[in-house]
Coordinates of C-alpha atoms and ligand atoms in Angstrom, one line a residue:
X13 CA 0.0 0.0 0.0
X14 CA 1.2 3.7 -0.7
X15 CA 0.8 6.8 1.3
X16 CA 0.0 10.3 0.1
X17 CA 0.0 13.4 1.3
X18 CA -3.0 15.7 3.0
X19 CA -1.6 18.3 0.6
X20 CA -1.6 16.3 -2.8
X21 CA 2.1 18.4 -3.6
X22 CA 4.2 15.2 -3.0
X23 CA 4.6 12.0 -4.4
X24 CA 2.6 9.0 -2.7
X25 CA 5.5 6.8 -0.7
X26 CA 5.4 3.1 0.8
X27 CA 4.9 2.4 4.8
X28 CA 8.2 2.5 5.8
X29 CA 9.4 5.8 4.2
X30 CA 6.3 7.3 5.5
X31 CA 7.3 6.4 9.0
X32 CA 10.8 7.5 8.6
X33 CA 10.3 11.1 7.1
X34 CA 7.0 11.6 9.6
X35 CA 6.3 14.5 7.3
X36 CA 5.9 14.6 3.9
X37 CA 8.2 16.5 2.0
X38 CA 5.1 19.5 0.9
X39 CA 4.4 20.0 4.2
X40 CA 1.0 17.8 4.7
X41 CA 0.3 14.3 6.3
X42 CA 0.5 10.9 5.2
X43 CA -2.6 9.3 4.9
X44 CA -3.5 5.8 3.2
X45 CA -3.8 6.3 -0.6
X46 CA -7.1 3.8 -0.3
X47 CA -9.0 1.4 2.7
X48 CA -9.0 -2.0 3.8
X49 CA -12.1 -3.5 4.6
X50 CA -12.7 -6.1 7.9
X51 CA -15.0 -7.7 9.1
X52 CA -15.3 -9.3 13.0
X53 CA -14.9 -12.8 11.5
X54 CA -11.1 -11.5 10.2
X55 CA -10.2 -11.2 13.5
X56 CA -11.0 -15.1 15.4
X57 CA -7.9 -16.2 14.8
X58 CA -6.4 -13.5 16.7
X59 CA -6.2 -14.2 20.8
X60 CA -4.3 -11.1 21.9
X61 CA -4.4 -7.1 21.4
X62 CA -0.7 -7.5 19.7
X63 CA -2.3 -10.4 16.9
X64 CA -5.4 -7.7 16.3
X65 CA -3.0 -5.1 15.8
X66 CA -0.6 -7.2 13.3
X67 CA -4.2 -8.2 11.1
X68 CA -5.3 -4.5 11.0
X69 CA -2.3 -3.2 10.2
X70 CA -1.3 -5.8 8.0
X71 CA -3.1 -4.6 4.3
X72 CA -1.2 -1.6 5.6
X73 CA 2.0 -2.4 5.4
X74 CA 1.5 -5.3 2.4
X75 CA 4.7 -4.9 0.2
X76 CA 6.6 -2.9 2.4
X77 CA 10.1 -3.6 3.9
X78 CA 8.4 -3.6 7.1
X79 CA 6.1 -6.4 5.8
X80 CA 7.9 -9.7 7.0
X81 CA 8.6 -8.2 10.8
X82 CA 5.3 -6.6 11.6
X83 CA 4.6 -10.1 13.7
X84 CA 7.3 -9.4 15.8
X85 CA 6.9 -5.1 16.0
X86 CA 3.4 -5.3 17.1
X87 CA 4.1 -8.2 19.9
X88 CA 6.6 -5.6 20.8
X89 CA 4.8 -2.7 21.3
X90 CA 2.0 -4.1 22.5
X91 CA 3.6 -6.3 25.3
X92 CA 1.2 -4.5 27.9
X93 CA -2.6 -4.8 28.5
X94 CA -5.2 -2.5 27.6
X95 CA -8.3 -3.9 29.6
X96 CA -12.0 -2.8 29.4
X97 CA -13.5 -2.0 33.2
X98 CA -17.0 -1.3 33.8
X99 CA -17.0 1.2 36.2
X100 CA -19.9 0.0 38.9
X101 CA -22.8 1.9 39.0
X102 CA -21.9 4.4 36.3
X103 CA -23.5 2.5 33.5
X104 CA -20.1 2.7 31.3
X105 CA -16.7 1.5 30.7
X106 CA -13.1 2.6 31.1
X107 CA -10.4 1.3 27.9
X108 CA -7.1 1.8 30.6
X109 CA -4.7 2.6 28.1
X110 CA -2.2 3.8 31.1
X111 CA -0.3 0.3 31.5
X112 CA 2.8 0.9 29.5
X113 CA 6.2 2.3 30.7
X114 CA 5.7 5.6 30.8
X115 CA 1.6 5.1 32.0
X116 CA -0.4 7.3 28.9
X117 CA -1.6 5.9 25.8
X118 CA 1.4 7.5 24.1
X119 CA 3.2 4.6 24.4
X120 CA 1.4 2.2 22.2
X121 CA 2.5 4.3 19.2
X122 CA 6.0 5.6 20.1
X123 CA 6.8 1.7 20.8
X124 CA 5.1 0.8 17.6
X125 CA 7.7 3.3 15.7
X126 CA 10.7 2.4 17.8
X127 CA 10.1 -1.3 16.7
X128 CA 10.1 -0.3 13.4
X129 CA 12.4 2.4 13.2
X130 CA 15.1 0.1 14.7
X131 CA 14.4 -2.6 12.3
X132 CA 14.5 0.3 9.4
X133 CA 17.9 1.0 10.4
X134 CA 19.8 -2.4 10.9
X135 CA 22.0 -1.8 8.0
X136 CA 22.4 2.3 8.4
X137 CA 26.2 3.7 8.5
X138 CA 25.0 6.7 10.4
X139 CA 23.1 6.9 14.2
X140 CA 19.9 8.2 14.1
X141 CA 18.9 11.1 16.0
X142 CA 15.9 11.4 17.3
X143 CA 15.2 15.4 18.0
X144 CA 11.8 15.8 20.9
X145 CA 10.6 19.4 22.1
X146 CA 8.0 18.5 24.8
X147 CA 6.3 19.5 27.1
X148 CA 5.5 16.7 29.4
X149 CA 4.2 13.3 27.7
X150 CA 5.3 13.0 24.9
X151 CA 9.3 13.3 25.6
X152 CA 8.6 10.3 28.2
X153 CA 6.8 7.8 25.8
X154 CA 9.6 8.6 23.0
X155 CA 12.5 8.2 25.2
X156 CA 11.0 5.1 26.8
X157 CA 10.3 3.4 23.6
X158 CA 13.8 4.0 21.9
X159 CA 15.9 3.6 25.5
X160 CA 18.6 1.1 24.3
X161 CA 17.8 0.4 21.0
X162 CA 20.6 0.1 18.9
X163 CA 21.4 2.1 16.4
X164 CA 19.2 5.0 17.7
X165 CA 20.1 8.6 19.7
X166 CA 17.5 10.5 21.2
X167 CA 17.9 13.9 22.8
X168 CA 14.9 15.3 24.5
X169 CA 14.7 19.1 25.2
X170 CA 12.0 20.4 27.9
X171 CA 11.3 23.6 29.1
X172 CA 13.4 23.9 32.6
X173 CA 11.0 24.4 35.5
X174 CA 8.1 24.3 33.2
X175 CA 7.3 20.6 33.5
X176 CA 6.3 19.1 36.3
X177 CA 8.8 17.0 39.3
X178 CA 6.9 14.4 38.0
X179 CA 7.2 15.0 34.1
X180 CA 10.4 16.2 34.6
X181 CA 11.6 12.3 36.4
X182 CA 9.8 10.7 33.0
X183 CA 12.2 12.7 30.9
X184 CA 15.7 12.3 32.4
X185 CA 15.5 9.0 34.1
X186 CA 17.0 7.4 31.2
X187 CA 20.6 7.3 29.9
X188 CA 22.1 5.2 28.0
X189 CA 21.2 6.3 24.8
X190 CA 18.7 9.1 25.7
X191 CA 19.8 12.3 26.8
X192 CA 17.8 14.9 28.4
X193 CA 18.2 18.7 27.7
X194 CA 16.9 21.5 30.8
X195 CA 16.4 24.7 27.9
X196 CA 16.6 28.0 29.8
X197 CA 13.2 29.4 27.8
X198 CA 9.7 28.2 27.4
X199 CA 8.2 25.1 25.3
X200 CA 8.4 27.1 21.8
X201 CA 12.0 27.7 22.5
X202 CA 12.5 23.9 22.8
X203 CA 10.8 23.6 19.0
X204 CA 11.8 26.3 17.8
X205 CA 15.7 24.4 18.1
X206 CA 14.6 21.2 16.9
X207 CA 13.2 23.0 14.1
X208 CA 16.5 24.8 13.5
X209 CA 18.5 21.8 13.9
X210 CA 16.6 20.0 11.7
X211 CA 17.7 22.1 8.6
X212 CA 21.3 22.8 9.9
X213 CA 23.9 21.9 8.0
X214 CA 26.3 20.8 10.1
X215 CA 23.7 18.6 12.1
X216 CA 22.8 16.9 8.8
X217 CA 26.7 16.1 7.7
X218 CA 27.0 14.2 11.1
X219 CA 23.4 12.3 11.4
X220 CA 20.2 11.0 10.1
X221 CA 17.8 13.4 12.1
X222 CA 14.4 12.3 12.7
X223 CA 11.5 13.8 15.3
X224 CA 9.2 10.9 16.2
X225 CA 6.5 13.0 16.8
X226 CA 2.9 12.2 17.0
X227 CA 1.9 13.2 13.7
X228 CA 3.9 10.3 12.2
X229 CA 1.7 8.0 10.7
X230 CA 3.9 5.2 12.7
X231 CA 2.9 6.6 15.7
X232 CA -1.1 6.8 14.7
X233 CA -2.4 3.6 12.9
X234 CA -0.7 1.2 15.8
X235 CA -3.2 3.2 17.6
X236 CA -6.8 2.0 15.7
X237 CA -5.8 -1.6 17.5
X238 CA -6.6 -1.1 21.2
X239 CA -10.1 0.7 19.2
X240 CA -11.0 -2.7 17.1
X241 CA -9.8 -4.9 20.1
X242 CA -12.6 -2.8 22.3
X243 CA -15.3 -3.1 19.9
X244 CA -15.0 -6.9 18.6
X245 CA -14.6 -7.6 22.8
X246 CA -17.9 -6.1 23.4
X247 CA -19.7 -7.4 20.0
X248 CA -18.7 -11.1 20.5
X249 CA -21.2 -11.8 22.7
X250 CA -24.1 -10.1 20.4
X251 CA -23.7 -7.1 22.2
X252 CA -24.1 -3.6 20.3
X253 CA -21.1 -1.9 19.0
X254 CA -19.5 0.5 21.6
X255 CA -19.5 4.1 21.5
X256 CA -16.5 6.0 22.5
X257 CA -15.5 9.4 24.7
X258 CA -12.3 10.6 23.8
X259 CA -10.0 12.9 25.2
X260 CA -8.5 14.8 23.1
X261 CA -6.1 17.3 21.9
X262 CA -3.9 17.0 18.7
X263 CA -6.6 14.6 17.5
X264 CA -4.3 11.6 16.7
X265 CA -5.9 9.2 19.4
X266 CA -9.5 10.0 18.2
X267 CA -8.5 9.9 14.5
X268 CA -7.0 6.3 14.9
X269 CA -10.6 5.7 16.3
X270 CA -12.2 7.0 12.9
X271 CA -10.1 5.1 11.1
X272 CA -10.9 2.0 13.0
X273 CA -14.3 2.3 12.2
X274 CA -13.7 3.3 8.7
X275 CA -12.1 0.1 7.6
X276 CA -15.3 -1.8 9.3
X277 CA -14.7 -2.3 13.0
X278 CA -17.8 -2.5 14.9
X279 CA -18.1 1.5 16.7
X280 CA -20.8 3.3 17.3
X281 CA -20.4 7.0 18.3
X282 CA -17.4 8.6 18.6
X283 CA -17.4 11.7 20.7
X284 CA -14.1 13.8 21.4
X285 CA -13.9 15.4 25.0
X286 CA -11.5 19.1 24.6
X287 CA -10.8 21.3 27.2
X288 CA -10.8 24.8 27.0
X289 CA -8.9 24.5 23.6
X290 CA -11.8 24.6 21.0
X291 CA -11.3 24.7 17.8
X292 CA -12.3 21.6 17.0
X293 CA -15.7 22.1 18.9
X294 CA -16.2 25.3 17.8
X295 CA -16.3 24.3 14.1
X296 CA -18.3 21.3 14.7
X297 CA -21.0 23.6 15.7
X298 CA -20.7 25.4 12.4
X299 CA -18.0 27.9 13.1
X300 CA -15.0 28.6 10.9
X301 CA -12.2 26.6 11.4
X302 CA -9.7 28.9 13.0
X303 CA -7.0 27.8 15.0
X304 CA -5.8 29.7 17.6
X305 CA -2.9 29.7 20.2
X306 CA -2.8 26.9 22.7
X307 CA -4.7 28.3 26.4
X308 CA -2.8 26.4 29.3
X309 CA -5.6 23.8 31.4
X310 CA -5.1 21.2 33.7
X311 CA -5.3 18.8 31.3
X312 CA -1.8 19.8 29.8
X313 CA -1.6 17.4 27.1
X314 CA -4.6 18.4 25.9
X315 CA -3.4 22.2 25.5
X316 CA -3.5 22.5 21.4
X317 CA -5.1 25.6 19.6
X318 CA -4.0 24.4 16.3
X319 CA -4.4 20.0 16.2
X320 CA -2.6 18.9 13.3
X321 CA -4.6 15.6 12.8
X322 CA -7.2 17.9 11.5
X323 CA -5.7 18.2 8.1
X324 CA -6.3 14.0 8.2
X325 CA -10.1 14.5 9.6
X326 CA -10.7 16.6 6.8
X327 CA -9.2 14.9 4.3
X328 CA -11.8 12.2 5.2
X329 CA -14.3 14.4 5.9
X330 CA -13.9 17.1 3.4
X331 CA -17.4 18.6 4.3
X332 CA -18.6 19.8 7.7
X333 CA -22.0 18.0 7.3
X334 CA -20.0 14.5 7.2
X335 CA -17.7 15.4 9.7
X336 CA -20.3 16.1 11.9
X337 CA -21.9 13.1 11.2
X338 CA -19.0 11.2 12.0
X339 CA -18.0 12.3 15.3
X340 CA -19.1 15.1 18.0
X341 CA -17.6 16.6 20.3
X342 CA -17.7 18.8 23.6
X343 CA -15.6 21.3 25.9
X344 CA -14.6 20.7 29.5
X345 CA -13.0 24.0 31.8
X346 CA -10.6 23.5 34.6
X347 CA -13.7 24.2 37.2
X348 CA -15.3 21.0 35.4
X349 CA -12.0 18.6 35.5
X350 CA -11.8 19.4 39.0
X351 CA -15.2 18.9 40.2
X352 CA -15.7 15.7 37.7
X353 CA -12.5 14.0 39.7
X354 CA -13.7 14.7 43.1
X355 CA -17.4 13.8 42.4
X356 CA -16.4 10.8 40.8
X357 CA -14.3 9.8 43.7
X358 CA -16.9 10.0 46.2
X359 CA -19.6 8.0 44.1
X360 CA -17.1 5.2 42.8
X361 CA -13.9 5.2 44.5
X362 CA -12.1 5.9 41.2
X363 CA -9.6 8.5 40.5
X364 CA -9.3 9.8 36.8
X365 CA -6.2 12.0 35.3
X366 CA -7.2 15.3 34.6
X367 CA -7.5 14.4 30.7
X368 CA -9.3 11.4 31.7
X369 CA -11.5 13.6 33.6
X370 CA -13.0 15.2 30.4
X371 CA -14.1 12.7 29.0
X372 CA -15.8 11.5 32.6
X373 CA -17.4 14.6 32.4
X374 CA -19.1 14.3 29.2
X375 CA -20.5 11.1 30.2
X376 CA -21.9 12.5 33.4
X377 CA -23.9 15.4 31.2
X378 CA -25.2 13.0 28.9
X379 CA -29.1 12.6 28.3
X380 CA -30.5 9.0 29.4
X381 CA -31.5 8.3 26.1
X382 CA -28.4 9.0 24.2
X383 CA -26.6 6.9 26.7
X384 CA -28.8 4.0 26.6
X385 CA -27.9 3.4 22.8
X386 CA -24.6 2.1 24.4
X387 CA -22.9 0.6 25.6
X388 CA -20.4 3.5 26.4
X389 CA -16.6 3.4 26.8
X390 CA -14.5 6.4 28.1
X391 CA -10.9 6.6 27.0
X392 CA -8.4 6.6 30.3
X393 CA -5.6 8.2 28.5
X394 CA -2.8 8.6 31.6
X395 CA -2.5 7.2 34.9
X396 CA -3.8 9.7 37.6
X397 CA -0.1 8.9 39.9
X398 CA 1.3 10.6 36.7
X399 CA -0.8 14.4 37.8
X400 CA -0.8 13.6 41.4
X401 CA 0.3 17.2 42.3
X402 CA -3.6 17.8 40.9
X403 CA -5.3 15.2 41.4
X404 CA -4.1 14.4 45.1
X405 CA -5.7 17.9 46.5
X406 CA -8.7 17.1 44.7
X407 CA -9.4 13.6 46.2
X408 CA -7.8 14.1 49.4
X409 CA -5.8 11.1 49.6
X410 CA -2.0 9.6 48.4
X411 CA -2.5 8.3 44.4
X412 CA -1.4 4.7 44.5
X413 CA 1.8 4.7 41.9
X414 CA 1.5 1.8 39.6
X415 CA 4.9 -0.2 39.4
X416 CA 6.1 1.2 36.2
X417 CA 5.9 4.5 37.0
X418 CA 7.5 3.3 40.8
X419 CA 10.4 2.1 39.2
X420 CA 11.0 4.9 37.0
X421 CA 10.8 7.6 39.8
X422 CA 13.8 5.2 41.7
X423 CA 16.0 5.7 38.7
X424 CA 18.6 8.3 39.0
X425 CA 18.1 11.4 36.5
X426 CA 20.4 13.4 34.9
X427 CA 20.0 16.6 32.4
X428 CA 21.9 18.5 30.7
X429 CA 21.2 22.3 31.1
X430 CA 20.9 23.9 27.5
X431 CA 21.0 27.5 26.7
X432 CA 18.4 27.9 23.7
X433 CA 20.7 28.6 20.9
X434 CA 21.5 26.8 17.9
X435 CA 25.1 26.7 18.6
X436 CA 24.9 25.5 22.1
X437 CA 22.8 22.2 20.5
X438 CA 25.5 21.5 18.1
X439 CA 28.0 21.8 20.9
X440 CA 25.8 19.4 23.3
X441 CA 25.1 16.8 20.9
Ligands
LIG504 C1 -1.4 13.3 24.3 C2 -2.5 13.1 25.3 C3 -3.9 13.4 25.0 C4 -4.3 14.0 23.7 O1 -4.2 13.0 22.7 P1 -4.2 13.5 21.1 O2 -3.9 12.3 20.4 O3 -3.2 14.6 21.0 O4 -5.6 14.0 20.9 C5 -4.8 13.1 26.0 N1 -4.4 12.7 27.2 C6 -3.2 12.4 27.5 C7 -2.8 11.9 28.9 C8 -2.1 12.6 26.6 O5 -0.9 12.4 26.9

């Protein structure tokens, strides 16, 4: 299968090139050049989340020099669980999609694109570098996934005291072969040098650069799996197909939910929960699309005024009418996260993330009849040990810290502090 472009200005490429450039060269996203179709009965064969992901992505990747490994990528990346619990009493479920080393869903796809970035690279004279501005989760997930692979540098800059202790022990707990930069200046300081460095001359001569980010299309299709795994789970026993909450911010966990659906897995609705950044629910309610800058909330991985996926919903959905067909979606403030997490709480006993919050909250204004075309699965995007400097005012109680994260926060870290200039990165790497 080939890959084209959002924008149309750039030739279409195979699965492998389209995970190593992450962008294409006129600037748009890659996005399959045509659709698979499943059905449930493609899928009884497969007893484990990693063998659904290696049959849906399959047709993807037919042809392609990643073709022959994809067994052994997807039983890498998707060596952890992602279990469906009914919450008691509340009438829906939870997809946990926190049980992977760095505890967000992030890791699914960044593991996904190690495995196959690694493989991609077995016979390369040259490291690759891997080049993250972030401002919190997605640094961790990267780093985790290509910690000790051979072959493979990654240098992660962060915003110094802009992250928080607990972000900040997810990004420079590593070694080895991932180093951690501390930039004196904000988040768009951090890009702005990956950016630079990714077109400096100097940097090019001495490696193969690459950014791993999320709009790579390596990092989004692994991501459709833990959706079809969900839905044929809930349909094998004649049930209805499930309807999703989602929350969301660049739109790339959502949009592998789309996707999911479009190539015939059993999904019903398909509703994204924002927080204050709206641009996405302001132009489902028939505004123009205008992105805007990013407003900080406490559901800080949510904080995008400009989501990229967009370009890929609308190359699906070129229309508004069949965009709004296809999915809704609804706002959340702070004074909502924080009231949804300590209401919640007290009726169940469970403690949400603030991201996993919004899409609690949606469920909690929904009309009985809308919710009893279920069933009804929120997505539990980060562990809540991961915010506990929120979360644990909120509920009034410690966070239980799940092992992974226990064993990451005993690990010794180390940074590198970085003054945010071109020359000083040169220097550093
Ligand atoms: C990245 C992230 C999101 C937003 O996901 P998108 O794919 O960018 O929409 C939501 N919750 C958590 C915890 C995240 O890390």
């Amino acid at each position: 299968m080939q890959f084209a472009s959002t924008r149309g200005g750039s030739p279409a490429v195979p699965f492998s090139t389209a995970l190593l450039d992450g962008l294409a060269p006129d600037g748009g996203l890659y996005v399959p050049c045509e659709w698979p179709r499943f059905a449930p009965a493609d899928f009884t064969a497969c007893t484990s989340l990693a063998e659904i992901a290696r049959a849906l992505i399959a047709p993807f990747a037919a042809g392609d020099a990643l073709a022959g490994a994809l067994g052994d990528i997807t039983a890498d990346a998707f060596s952890f669980p992602a279990p469906i619990v009914p919450l008691a009493g509340a009438g829906y479920s939870v997809l946990e999609l926190f049980h992977g080393p760095t505890a967000a869903f992030k890791d699914f796809g960044a593991r996904f694109l190690a495995a196959s970035m690694a493989r991609l690279r077995t016979n390369a004279t040259r490291p690759l570098e891997i080049l993250v501005a972030t401002s919190g989760d997605t640094g961790g997930a990267v780093a985790a996934a290509f910690h000790r692979r051979p072959g493979v540098r990654v240098a992660v800059l962060y915003p110094k005291g802009l992250v928080s202790p607990t972000q900040e022990q997810q990004l420079t707990c590593w070694g080895d072969n991932v180093q951690a930069f501390a930039v004196r200046g904000s988040f768009d300081d951090c890009q702005r040098l990956v950016k630079a460095a990714f077109v400096d001359p100097a940097l090019r001569a001495r490696y193969d650069l690459s950014s791993a980010n999320s709009i790579n299309l390596g990092r989004l299709l692994p991501q459709a799996a833990y959706y079809a795994a969900t839905s044929l789970a809930l349909t094998r026993a004649g049930g209805e197909a499930p309807s999703f909450v989602i929350p969301s911010g660049n739109l790339g966990n959502a949009l592998a939910c789309v996707w999911a659906r479009h190539v015939g897995l059993p999904i019903g609705e398909i509703v994204l929960a924002h927080n204050a950044n709206r641009a996405v629910p302001d132009y489902l309610d028939g505004k123009p699309w205008q992105p805007r800058r990013s407003i900080a909330t406490l559901a800080s991985a949510m904080d995008v005024g400009d989501p990229s996926n967009m370009e890929r919903m609308l190359a699906l959905f070129p229309e508004r009418t069949r965009l709004q067909a296809a999915v809704s979606a609804a706002v959340v403030d702070d004074d909502a996260i924080r009231r949804r997490i300590a209401e919640d709480h007290a009726a169940y006993g469970t403690i949400w993330c603030p991201h996993t919050a919004t899409a609690a909250e949606v469920m909690a204004r929904m009309g009985a009849e809308r919710r009893a075309r279920g069933p009804w699965v929120i997505v539990a995007t980060a562990h809540p040990a991961k915010f506990r400097e929120i979360v644990e005012p909120l509920i009034g109680r410690p966070v239980p810290v799940p092992d992974t994260l226990a064993r990451l926060y005993e690990m010794p870290s180390t940074s590198v502090p970085l003054e945010p200039r071109l020359d000083a990165l040169r220097a550093a790497l």
